[in-house]
PDB file of C-alpha atoms in Angstrom:
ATOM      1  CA  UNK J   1     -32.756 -16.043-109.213  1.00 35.00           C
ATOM      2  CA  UNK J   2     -29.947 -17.885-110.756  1.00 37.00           C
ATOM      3  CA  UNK J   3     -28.251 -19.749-108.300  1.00 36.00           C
ATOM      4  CA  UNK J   4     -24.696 -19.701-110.168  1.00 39.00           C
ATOM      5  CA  UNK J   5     -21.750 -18.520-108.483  1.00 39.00           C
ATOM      6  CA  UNK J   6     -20.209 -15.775-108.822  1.00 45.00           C
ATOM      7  CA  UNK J   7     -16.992 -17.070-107.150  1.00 44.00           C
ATOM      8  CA  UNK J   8     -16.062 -19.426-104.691  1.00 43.00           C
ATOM      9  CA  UNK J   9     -17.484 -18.147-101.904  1.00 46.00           C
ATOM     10  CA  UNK J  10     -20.634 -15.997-102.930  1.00 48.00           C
ATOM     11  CA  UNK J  11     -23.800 -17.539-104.432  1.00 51.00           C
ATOM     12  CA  UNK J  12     -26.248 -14.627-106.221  1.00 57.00           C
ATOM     13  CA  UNK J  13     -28.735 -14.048-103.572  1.00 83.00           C
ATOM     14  CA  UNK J  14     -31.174 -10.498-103.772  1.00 95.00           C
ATOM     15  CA  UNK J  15     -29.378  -7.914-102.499  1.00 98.00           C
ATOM     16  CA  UNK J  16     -31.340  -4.481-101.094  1.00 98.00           C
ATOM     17  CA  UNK J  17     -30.188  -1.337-102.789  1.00 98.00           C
ATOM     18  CA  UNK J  18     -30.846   2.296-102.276  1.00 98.00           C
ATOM     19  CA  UNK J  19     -30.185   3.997-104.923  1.00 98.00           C
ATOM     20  CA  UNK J  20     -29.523   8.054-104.003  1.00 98.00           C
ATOM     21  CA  UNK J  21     -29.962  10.886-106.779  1.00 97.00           C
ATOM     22  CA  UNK J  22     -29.006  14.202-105.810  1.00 88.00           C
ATOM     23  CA  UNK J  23     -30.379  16.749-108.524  1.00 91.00           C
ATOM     24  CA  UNK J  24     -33.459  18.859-107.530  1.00 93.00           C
ATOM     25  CA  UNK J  25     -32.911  21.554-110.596  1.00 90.00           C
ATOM     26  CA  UNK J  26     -35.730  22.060-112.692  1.00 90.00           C
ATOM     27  CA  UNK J  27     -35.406  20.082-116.103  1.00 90.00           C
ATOM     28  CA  UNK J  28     -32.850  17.625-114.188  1.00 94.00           C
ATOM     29  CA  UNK J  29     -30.362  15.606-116.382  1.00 96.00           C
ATOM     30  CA  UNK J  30     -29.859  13.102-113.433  1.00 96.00           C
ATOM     31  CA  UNK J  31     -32.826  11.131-113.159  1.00 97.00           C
ATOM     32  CA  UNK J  32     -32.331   9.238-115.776  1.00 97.00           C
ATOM     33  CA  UNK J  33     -28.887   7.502-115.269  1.00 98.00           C
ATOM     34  CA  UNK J  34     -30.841   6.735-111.973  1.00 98.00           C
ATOM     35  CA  UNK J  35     -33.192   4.877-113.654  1.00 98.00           C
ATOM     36  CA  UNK J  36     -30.706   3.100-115.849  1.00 98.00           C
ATOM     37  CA  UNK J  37     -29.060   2.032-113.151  1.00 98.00           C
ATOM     38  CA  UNK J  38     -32.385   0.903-110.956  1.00 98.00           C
ATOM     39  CA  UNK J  39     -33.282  -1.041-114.055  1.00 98.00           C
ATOM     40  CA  UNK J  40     -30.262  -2.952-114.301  1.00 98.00           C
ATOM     41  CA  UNK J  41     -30.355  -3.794-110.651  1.00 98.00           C
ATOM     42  CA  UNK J  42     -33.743  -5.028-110.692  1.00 98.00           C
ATOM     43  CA  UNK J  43     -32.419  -6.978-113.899  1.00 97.00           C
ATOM     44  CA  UNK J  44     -30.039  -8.688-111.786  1.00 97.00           C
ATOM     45  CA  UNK J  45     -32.880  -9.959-108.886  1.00 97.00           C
ATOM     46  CA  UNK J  46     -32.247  -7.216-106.178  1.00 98.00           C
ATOM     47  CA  UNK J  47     -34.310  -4.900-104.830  1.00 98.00           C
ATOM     48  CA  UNK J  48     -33.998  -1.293-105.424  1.00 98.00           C
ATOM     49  CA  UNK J  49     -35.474   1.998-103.564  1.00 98.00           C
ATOM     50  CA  UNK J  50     -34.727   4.935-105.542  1.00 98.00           C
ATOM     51  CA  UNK J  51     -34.224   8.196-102.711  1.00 98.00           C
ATOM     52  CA  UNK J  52     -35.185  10.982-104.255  1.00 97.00           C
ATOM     53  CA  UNK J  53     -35.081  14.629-102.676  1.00 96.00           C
ATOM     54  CA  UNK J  54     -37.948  15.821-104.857  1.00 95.00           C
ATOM     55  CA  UNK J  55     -40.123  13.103-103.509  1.00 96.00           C
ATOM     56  CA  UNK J  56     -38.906  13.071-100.207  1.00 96.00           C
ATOM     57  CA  UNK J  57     -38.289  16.714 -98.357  1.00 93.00           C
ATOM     58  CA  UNK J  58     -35.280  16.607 -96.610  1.00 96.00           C
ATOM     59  CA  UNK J  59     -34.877  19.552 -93.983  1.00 95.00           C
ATOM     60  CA  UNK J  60     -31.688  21.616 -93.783  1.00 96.00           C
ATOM     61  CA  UNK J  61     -29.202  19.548 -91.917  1.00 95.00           C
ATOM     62  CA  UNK J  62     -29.621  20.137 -88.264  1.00 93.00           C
ATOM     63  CA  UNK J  63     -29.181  16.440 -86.666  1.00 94.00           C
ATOM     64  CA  UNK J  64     -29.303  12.882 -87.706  1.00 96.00           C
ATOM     65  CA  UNK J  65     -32.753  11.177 -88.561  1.00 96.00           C
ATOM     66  CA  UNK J  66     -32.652   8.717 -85.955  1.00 95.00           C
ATOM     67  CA  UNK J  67     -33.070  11.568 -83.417  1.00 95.00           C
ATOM     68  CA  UNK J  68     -35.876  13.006 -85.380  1.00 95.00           C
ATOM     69  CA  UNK J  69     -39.075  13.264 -82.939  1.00 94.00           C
ATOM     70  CA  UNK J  70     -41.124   9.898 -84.037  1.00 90.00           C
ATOM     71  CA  UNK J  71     -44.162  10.513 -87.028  1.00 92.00           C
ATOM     72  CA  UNK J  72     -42.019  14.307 -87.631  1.00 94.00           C
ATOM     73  CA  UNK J  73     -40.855  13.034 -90.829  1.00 96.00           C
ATOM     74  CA  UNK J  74     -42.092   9.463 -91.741  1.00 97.00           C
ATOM     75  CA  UNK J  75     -41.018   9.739 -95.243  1.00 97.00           C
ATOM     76  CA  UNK J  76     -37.413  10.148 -93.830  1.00 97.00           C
ATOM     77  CA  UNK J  77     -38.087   7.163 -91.624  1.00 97.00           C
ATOM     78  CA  UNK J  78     -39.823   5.448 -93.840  1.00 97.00           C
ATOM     79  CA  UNK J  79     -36.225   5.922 -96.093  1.00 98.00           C
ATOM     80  CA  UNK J  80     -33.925   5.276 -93.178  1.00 98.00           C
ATOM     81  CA  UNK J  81     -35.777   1.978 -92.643  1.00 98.00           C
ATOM     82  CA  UNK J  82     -34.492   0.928 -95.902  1.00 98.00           C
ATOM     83  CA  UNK J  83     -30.998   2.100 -95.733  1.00 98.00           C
ATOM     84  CA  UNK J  84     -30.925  -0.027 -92.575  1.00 98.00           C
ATOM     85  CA  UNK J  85     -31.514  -3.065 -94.226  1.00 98.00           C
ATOM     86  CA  UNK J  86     -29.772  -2.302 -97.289  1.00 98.00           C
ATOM     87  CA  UNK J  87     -26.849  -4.025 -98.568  1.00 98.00           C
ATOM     88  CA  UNK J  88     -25.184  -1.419-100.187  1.00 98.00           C
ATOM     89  CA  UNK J  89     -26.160   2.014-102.104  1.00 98.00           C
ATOM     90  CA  UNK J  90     -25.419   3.874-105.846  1.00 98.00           C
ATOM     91  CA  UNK J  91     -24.814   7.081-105.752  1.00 98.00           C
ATOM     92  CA  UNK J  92     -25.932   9.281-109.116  1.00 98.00           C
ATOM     93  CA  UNK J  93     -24.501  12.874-108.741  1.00 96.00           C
ATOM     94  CA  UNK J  94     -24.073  15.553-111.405  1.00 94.00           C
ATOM     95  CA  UNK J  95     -21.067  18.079-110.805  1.00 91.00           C
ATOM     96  CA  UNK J  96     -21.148  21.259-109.475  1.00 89.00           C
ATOM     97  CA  UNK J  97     -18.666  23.549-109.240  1.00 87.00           C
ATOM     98  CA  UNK J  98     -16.161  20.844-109.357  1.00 86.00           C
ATOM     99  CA  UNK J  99     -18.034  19.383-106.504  1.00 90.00           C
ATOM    100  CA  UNK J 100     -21.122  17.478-105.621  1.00 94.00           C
ATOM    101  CA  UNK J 101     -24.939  18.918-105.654  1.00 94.00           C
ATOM    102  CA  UNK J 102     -25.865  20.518-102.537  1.00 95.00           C
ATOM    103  CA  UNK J 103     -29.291  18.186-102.223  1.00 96.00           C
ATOM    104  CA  UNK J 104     -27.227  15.317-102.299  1.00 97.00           C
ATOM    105  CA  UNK J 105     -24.804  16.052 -99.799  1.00 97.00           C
ATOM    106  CA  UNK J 106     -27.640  17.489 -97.738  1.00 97.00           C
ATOM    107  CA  UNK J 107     -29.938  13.943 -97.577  1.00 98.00           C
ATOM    108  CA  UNK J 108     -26.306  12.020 -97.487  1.00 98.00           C
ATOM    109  CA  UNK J 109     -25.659  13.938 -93.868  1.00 98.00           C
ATOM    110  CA  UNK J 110     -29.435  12.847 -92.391  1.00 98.00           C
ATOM    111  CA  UNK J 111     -27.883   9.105 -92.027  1.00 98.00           C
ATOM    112  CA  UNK J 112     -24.722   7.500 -90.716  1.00 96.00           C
ATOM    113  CA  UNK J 113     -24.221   4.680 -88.552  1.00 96.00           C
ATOM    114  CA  UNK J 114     -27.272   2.978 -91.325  1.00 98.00           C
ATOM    115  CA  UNK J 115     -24.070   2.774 -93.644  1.00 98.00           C
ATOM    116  CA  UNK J 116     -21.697   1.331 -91.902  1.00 97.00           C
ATOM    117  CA  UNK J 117     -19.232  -1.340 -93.324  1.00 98.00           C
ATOM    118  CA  UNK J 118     -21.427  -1.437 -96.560  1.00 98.00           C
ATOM    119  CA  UNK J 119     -20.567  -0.612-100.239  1.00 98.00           C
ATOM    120  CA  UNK J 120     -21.417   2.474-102.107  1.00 98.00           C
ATOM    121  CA  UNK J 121     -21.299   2.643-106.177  1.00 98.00           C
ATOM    122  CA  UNK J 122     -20.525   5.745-107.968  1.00 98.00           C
ATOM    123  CA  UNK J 123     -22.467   6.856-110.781  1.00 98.00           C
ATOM    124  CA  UNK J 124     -21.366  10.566-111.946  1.00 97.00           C
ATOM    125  CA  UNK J 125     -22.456  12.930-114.951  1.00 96.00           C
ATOM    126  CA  UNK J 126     -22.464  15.930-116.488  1.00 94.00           C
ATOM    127  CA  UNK J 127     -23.874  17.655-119.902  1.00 92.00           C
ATOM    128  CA  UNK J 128     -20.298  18.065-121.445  1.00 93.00           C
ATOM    129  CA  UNK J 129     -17.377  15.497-122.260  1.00 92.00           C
ATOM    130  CA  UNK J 130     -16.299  14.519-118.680  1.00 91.00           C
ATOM    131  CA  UNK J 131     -19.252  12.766-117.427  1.00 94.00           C
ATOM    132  CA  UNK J 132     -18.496  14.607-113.687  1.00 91.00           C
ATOM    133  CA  UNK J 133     -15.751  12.977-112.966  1.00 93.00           C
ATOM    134  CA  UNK J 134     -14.212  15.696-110.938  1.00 92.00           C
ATOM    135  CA  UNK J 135     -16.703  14.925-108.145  1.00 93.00           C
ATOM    136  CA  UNK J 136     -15.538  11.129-107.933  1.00 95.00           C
ATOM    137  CA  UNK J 137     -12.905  12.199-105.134  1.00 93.00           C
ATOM    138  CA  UNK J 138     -15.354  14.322-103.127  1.00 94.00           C
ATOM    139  CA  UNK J 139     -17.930  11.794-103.285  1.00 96.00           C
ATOM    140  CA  UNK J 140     -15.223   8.637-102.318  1.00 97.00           C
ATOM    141  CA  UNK J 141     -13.868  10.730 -99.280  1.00 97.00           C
ATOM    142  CA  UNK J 142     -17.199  11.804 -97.912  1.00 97.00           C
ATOM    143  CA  UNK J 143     -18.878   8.674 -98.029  1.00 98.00           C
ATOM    144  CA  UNK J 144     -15.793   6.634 -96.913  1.00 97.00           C
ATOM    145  CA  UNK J 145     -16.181   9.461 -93.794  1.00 97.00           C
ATOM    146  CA  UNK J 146     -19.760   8.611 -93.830  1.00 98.00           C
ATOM    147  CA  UNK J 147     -18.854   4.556 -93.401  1.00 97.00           C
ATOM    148  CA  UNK J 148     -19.289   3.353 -97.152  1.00 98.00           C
ATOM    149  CA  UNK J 149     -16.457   1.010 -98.549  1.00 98.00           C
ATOM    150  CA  UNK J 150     -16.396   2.599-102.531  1.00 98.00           C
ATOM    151  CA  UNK J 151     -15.914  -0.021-105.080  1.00 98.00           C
ATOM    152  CA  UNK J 152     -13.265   1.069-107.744  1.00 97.00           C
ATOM    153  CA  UNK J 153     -15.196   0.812-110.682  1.00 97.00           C
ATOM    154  CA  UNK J 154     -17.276   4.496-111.487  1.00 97.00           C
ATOM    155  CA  UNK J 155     -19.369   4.912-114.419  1.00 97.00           C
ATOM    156  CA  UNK J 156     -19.035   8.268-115.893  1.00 97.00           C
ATOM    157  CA  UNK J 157     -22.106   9.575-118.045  1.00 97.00           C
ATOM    158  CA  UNK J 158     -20.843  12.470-120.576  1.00 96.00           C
ATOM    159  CA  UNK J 159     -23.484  14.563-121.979  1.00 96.00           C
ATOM    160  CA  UNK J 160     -25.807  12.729-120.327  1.00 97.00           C
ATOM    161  CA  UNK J 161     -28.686  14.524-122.007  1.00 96.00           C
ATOM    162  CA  UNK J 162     -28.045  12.252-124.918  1.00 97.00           C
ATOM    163  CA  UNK J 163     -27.585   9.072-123.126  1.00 97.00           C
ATOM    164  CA  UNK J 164     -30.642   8.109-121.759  1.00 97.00           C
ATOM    165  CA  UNK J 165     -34.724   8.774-122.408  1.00 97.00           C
ATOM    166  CA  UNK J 166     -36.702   9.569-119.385  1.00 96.00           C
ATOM    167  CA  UNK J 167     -37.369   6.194-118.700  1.00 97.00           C
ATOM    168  CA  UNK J 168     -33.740   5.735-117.951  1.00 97.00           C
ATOM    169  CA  UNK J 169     -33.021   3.330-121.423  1.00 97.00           C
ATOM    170  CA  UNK J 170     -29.790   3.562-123.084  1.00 97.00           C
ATOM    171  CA  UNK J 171     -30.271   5.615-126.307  1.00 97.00           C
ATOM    172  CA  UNK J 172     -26.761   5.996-127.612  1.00 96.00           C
ATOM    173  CA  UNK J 173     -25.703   4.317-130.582  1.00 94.00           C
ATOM    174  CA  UNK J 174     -24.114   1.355-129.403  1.00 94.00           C
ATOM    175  CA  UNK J 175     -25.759   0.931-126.388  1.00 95.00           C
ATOM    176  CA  UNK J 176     -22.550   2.217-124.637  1.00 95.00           C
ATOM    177  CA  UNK J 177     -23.642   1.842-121.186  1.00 96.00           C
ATOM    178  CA  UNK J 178     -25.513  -1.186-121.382  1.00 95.00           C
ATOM    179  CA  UNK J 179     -22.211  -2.613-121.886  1.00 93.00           C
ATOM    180  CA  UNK J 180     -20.486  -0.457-119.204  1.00 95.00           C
ATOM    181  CA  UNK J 181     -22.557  -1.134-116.323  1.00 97.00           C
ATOM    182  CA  UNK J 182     -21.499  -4.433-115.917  1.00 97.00           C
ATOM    183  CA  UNK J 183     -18.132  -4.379-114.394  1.00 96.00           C
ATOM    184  CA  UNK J 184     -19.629  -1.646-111.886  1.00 97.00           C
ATOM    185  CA  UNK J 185     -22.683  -3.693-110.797  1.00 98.00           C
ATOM    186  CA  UNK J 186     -20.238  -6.888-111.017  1.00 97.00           C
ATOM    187  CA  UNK J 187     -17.696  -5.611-108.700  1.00 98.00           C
ATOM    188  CA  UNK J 188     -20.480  -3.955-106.223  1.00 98.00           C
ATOM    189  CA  UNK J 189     -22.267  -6.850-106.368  1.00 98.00           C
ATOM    190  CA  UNK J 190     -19.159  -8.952-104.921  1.00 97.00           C
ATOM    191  CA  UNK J 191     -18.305  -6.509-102.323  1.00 98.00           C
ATOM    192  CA  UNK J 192     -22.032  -6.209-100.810  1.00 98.00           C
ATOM    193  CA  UNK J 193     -22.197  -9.910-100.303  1.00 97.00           C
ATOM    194  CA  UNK J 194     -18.733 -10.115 -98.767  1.00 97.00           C
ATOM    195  CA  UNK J 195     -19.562  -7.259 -96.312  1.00 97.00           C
ATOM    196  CA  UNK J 196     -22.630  -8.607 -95.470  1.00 97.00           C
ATOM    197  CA  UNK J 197     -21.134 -12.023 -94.960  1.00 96.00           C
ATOM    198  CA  UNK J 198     -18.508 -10.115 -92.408  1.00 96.00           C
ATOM    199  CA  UNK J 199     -21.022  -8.214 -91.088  1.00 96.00           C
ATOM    200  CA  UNK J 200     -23.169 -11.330 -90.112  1.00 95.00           C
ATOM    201  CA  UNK J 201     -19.867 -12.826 -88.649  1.00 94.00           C
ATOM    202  CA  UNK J 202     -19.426  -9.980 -86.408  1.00 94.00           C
ATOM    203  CA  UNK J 203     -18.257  -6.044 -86.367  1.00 91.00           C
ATOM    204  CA  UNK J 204     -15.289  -4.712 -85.282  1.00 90.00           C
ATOM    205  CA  UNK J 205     -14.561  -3.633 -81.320  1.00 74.00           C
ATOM    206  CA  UNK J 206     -14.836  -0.243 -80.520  1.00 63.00           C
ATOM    207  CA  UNK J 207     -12.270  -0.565 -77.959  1.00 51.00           C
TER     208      UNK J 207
END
């Protein structure tokens, strides 16, 4: 890993990354900006789990995971093991209804206190011109509720379908996202290492 700095106080070091995609539909779109994203991550040295409701079956909300009965769901726990080491989390969501996808919101709920004081990434799309930016303010107030710290930088995929292959690779023309990833991953890389720096130092009172 190269052991430049990125500033005066944070050497690159591996970060851990979940990386959540919320689309269960048949034929899903958002997959593949999920990919994309994993794959530039991993470029960068950090290590990336990729939480996926189609490979892991979340139940309807009805408590969090930590007060799941133990061995009820170990692919949950095997999950919420990971977001408790994680130093941050991207968040791929599609629009619906000028909102975000019901799966997504419904794994989201499972965890909480795992998130705290760590940033979240946001990653939206959508078929047409807009790249679903209208769920950008749903998603920054429910994970700020959930604990996240949102970095200002999005990433909006438009017609996504045309964007990526299935492997998540760029495929437009001039390689349009490969160029607009950076300032995303730069400015969540930066805040994961200075919240886990102040996390290591201490976290705030309660009282």
């Amino acid at each position: 890993i190269n052991a430049e700095y990125m500033g005066p106080f944070f050497p690159v070091a591996m970060l851990r990354v979940v990386v959540f995609v919320g689309s269960v539909r048949e034929g899903r779109q958002g997959i593949k900006p999920a990919r994309f994203i994993a794959s530039k991550l991993q470029e960068r040295g950090h290590e990336v789990t990729l939480a996926d409701p189609m490979q892991i079956q979340f139940p309807l909300f009805a408590g969090f995971a930590h007060s799941f009965a133990p061995g009820a769901h170990p692919d949950i726990d095997a999950l919420r093991a990971k977001i408790v080491e994680a130093d941050g989390f991207v968040v791929v969501c599609g629009e619906y209804n000028h909102s975000i996808p019901p799966a997504l919101s419904n794994m989201l709920d499972h965890f909480m206190p795992e998130y705290n004081y760590k940033p979240a990434a946001l990653v939206t799309y959508s078929m047409g011109p807009f790249g679903g930016v209208r769920s950008v303010s749903q998603l920054r107030s429910m994970l700020g509720e959930l604990g996240m710290v949102t970095v200002s930088p999005t990433m909006p995929v438009a017609q996504v379908q045309n964007a990526f292959d299935d492997s998540g690779a760029d495929i437009t023309p001039n390689k349009e996202y490969d160029g607009r990833v950076a300032r995303v991953l730069n400015d969540f890389e930066w805040y994961a290492r200075a919240l886990r720096t102040a996390r290591d130092a201490g976290l705030p009172s309660a009282q």
